[in-house]
């Protein structure tokens, strides 16, 4: 069985529910960082511990740093160095949630995106700068204005669908939607939103897991089109 290691922001180190929902035939192990708030100070307080946590996951076949803003907050060069550092400590292939998001956007040809985030303005600016460096323009942004990690999990699917729907109404000329923040749970959100809008929806939560599995088995991960575009069959999540 494919075994993936995930370094996750919350201290409890729980495996994100999207992992088993998307890839039930894979095994996932997580290690927590103890991030308390989504801010430069919060990220800086835990980022040096990422490689150490990754080293505890060396028995896995690959490791991903989950937590989009943790890997975009200092820009693309830092993200690249972070991947190299984690790989050196863990001894296995490595990616980050940000890298997985960019990989998905590029695979889908999404150069203009409408973005829903959990973040406050300072982190939104970091995200926009990172996307711009990757050739992705933000043509609409709607923010939930959350700073404390503990508050993210309280957002249910109806709230996310409402916010994303309002975002799309205001930015209908985008190539699709990006939902940024790995803590925003996508069960009951991703596929319904894809069906309602008819456009690709790339979320941090789903892209992070997809990118991790892709390191070990691209065939199992499936092409981006089959993961992030509206499905023809039943919903991915039940």
GROMACS .gro file of N, CA, C and O in nm, residues 93-143:
model
  204
   93UNK      N    1   1.089   1.160  -0.156
   93UNK     CA    2   1.036   1.269  -0.239
   93UNK      C    3   0.944   1.360  -0.157
   93UNK      O    4   0.871   1.313  -0.070
   94UNK      N    5   0.949   1.489  -0.189
   94UNK     CA    6   0.878   1.590  -0.107
   94UNK      C    7   0.806   1.690  -0.198
   94UNK      O    8   0.855   1.726  -0.305
   95UNK      N    9   0.691   1.735  -0.153
   95UNK     CA   10   0.624   1.849  -0.213
   95UNK      C   11   0.561   1.932  -0.101
   95UNK      O   12   0.570   1.896   0.017
   96UNK      N   13   0.502   2.044  -0.139
   96UNK     CA   14   0.427   2.126  -0.043
   96UNK      C   15   0.288   2.150  -0.098
   96UNK      O   16   0.262   2.130  -0.217
   97UNK      N   17   0.199   2.192  -0.013
   97UNK     CA   18   0.063   2.219  -0.057
   97UNK      C   19   0.061   2.329  -0.163
   97UNK      O   20  -0.013   2.321  -0.262
   98UNK      N   21   0.142   2.432  -0.143
   98UNK     CA   22   0.148   2.539  -0.242
   98UNK      C   23   0.194   2.486  -0.376
   98UNK      O   24   0.137   2.519  -0.481
   99UNK      N   25   0.298   2.404  -0.376
   99UNK     CA   26   0.347   2.348  -0.502
   99UNK      C   27   0.240   2.264  -0.570
   99UNK      O   28   0.223   2.269  -0.693
  100UNK      N   29   0.166   2.188  -0.491
  100UNK     CA   30   0.059   2.105  -0.547
  100UNK      C   31  -0.052   2.190  -0.607
  100UNK      O   32  -0.109   2.156  -0.712
  101UNK      N   33  -0.085   2.301  -0.541
  101UNK     CA   34  -0.186   2.393  -0.595
  101UNK      C   35  -0.139   2.449  -0.729
  101UNK      O   36  -0.215   2.453  -0.827
  102UNK      N   37  -0.015   2.496  -0.734
  102UNK     CA   38   0.038   2.552  -0.859
  102UNK      C   39   0.041   2.446  -0.969
  102UNK      O   40   0.006   2.472  -1.085
  103UNK      N   41   0.081   2.324  -0.934
  103UNK     CA   42   0.084   2.215  -1.032
  103UNK      C   43  -0.056   2.191  -1.090
  103UNK      O   44  -0.072   2.170  -1.211
  104UNK      N   45  -0.157   2.193  -1.003
  104UNK     CA   46  -0.294   2.171  -1.048
  104UNK      C   47  -0.341   2.285  -1.137
  104UNK      O   48  -0.401   2.262  -1.244
  105UNK      N   49  -0.317   2.409  -1.097
  105UNK     CA   50  -0.359   2.525  -1.178
  105UNK      C   51  -0.294   2.521  -1.315
  105UNK      O   52  -0.361   2.546  -1.418
  106UNK      N   53  -0.166   2.491  -1.320
  106UNK     CA   54  -0.096   2.488  -1.448
  106UNK      C   55  -0.142   2.372  -1.535
  106UNK      O   56  -0.157   2.387  -1.657
  107UNK      N   57  -0.168   2.257  -1.475
  107UNK     CA   58  -0.216   2.142  -1.551
  107UNK      C   59  -0.352   2.169  -1.614
  107UNK      O   60  -0.383   2.118  -1.722
  108UNK      N   61  -0.432   2.252  -1.548
  108UNK     CA   62  -0.566   2.285  -1.596
  108UNK      C   63  -0.568   2.409  -1.685
  108UNK      O   64  -0.674   2.444  -1.738
  109UNK      N   65  -0.454   2.476  -1.699
  109UNK     CA   66  -0.448   2.598  -1.778
  109UNK      C   67  -0.521   2.714  -1.715
  109UNK      O   68  -0.572   2.803  -1.785
  110UNK      N   69  -0.526   2.717  -1.583
  110UNK     CA   70  -0.598   2.823  -1.511
  110UNK      C   71  -0.504   2.941  -1.486
  110UNK      O   72  -0.432   2.946  -1.388
  111UNK      N   73  -0.506   3.038  -1.578
  111UNK     CA   74  -0.418   3.155  -1.567
  111UNK      C   75  -0.488   3.273  -1.500
  111UNK      O   76  -0.422   3.368  -1.457
  112UNK      N   77  -0.622   3.268  -1.491
  112UNK     CA   78  -0.700   3.374  -1.427
  112UNK      C   79  -0.796   3.306  -1.330
  112UNK      O   80  -0.882   3.228  -1.372
  113UNK      N   81  -0.781   3.335  -1.202
  113UNK     CA   82  -0.859   3.264  -1.102
  113UNK      C   83  -0.936   3.358  -1.011
  113UNK      O   84  -0.892   3.469  -0.981
  114UNK      N   85  -1.053   3.311  -0.970
  114UNK     CA   86  -1.129   3.375  -0.862
  114UNK      C   87  -1.093   3.300  -0.735
  114UNK      O   88  -1.097   3.177  -0.733
  115UNK      N   89  -1.057   3.372  -0.630
  115UNK     CA   90  -0.997   3.309  -0.513
  115UNK      C   91  -1.081   3.334  -0.387
  115UNK      O   92  -1.113   3.448  -0.354
  116UNK      N   93  -1.114   3.224  -0.319
  116UNK     CA   94  -1.175   3.230  -0.187
  116UNK      C   95  -1.069   3.185  -0.087
  116UNK      O   96  -1.011   3.079  -0.102
  117UNK      N   97  -1.043   3.267   0.014
  117UNK     CA   98  -0.942   3.232   0.113
  117UNK      C   99  -0.999   3.240   0.254
  117UNK      O  100  -1.101   3.306   0.279
  118UNK      N  101  -0.929   3.175   0.347
  118UNK     CA  102  -0.964   3.187   0.488
  118UNK      C  103  -0.893   3.306   0.552
  118UNK      O  104  -0.923   3.342   0.665
  119UNK      N  105  -0.799   3.369   0.480
  119UNK     CA  106  -0.701   3.458   0.540
  119UNK      C  107  -0.750   3.602   0.560
  119UNK      O  108  -0.851   3.644   0.504
  120UNK      N  109  -0.667   3.675   0.635
  120UNK     CA  110  -0.684   3.820   0.645
  120UNK      C  111  -0.599   3.886   0.538
  120UNK      O  112  -0.525   3.820   0.463
  121UNK      N  113  -0.608   4.019   0.529
  121UNK     CA  114  -0.550   4.091   0.415
  121UNK      C  115  -0.400   4.071   0.398
  121UNK      O  116  -0.350   4.062   0.286
  122UNK      N  117  -0.324   4.066   0.509
  122UNK     CA  118  -0.180   4.054   0.496
  122UNK      C  119  -0.141   3.923   0.429
  122UNK      O  120  -0.051   3.919   0.343
  123UNK      N  121  -0.208   3.816   0.465
  123UNK     CA  122  -0.178   3.685   0.405
  123UNK      C  123  -0.232   3.678   0.262
  123UNK      O  124  -0.170   3.618   0.175
  124UNK      N  125  -0.346   3.741   0.236
  124UNK     CA  126  -0.398   3.746   0.099
  124UNK      C  127  -0.298   3.811   0.004
  124UNK      O  128  -0.281   3.766  -0.110
  125UNK      N  129  -0.232   3.916   0.051
  125UNK     CA  130  -0.132   3.982  -0.034
  125UNK      C  131  -0.015   3.888  -0.064
  125UNK      O  132   0.037   3.885  -0.177
  126UNK      N  133   0.027   3.809   0.035
  126UNK     CA  134   0.134   3.711   0.012
  126UNK      C  135   0.092   3.610  -0.093
  126UNK      O  136   0.171   3.574  -0.182
  127UNK      N  137  -0.033   3.564  -0.085
  127UNK     CA  138  -0.084   3.468  -0.181
  127UNK      C  139  -0.088   3.527  -0.322
  127UNK      O  140  -0.045   3.463  -0.419
  128UNK      N  141  -0.140   3.648  -0.335
  128UNK     CA  142  -0.148   3.711  -0.466
  128UNK      C  143  -0.010   3.728  -0.528
  128UNK      O  144   0.008   3.706  -0.648
  129UNK      N  145   0.088   3.766  -0.448
  129UNK     CA  146   0.225   3.781  -0.497
  129UNK      C  147   0.279   3.647  -0.546
  129UNK      O  148   0.345   3.640  -0.651
  130UNK      N  149   0.252   3.541  -0.472
  130UNK     CA  150   0.303   3.409  -0.510
  130UNK      C  151   0.237   3.363  -0.640
  130UNK      O  152   0.305   3.315  -0.732
  131UNK      N  153   0.106   3.377  -0.649
  131UNK     CA  154   0.037   3.336  -0.771
  131UNK      C  155   0.086   3.415  -0.891
  131UNK      O  156   0.106   3.359  -1.000
  132UNK      N  157   0.107   3.545  -0.873
  132UNK     CA  158   0.157   3.628  -0.982
  132UNK      C  159   0.292   3.578  -1.032
  132UNK      O  160   0.318   3.574  -1.153
  133UNK      N  161   0.379   3.537  -0.939
  133UNK     CA  162   0.512   3.487  -0.977
  133UNK      C  163   0.502   3.358  -1.057
  133UNK      O  164   0.594   3.323  -1.132
  134UNK      N  165   0.390   3.286  -1.042
  134UNK     CA  166   0.368   3.161  -1.115
  134UNK      C  167   0.286   3.184  -1.242
  134UNK      O  168   0.245   3.088  -1.308
  135UNK      N  169   0.260   3.311  -1.275
  135UNK     CA  170   0.185   3.342  -1.396
  135UNK      C  171   0.035   3.329  -1.382
  135UNK      O  172  -0.036   3.316  -1.482
  136UNK      N  173  -0.015   3.335  -1.258
  136UNK     CA  174  -0.159   3.322  -1.233
  136UNK      C  175  -0.212   3.455  -1.180
  136UNK      O  176  -0.164   3.507  -1.078
  137UNK      N  177  -0.310   3.512  -1.249
  137UNK     CA  178  -0.368   3.640  -1.209
  137UNK      C  179  -0.493   3.618  -1.125
  137UNK      O  180  -0.577   3.533  -1.157
  138UNK      N  181  -0.506   3.694  -1.018
  138UNK     CA  182  -0.625   3.691  -0.933
  138UNK      C  183  -0.722   3.796  -0.986
  138UNK      O  184  -0.696   3.916  -0.979
  139UNK      N  185  -0.836   3.752  -1.039
  139UNK     CA  186  -0.933   3.845  -1.097
  139UNK      C  187  -1.052   3.869  -1.005
  139UNK      O  188  -1.142   3.945  -1.039
  140UNK      N  189  -1.051   3.805  -0.892
  140UNK     CA  190  -1.154   3.827  -0.791
  140UNK      C  191  -1.111   3.756  -0.664
  140UNK      O  192  -1.055   3.647  -0.670
  141UNK      N  193  -1.132   3.820  -0.550
  141UNK     CA  194  -1.091   3.758  -0.423
  141UNK      C  195  -1.196   3.786  -0.317
  141UNK      O  196  -1.244   3.898  -0.303
  142UNK      N  197  -1.231   3.681  -0.245
  142UNK     CA  198  -1.324   3.692  -0.133
  142UNK      C  199  -1.258   3.626  -0.014
  142UNK      O  200  -1.210   3.513  -0.022
  143UNK      N  201  -1.252   3.696   0.098
  143UNK     CA  202  -1.178   3.649   0.215
  143UNK      C  203  -1.269   3.630   0.334
  143UNK      O  204  -1.359   3.710   0.359
   0.00000   0.00000   0.00000
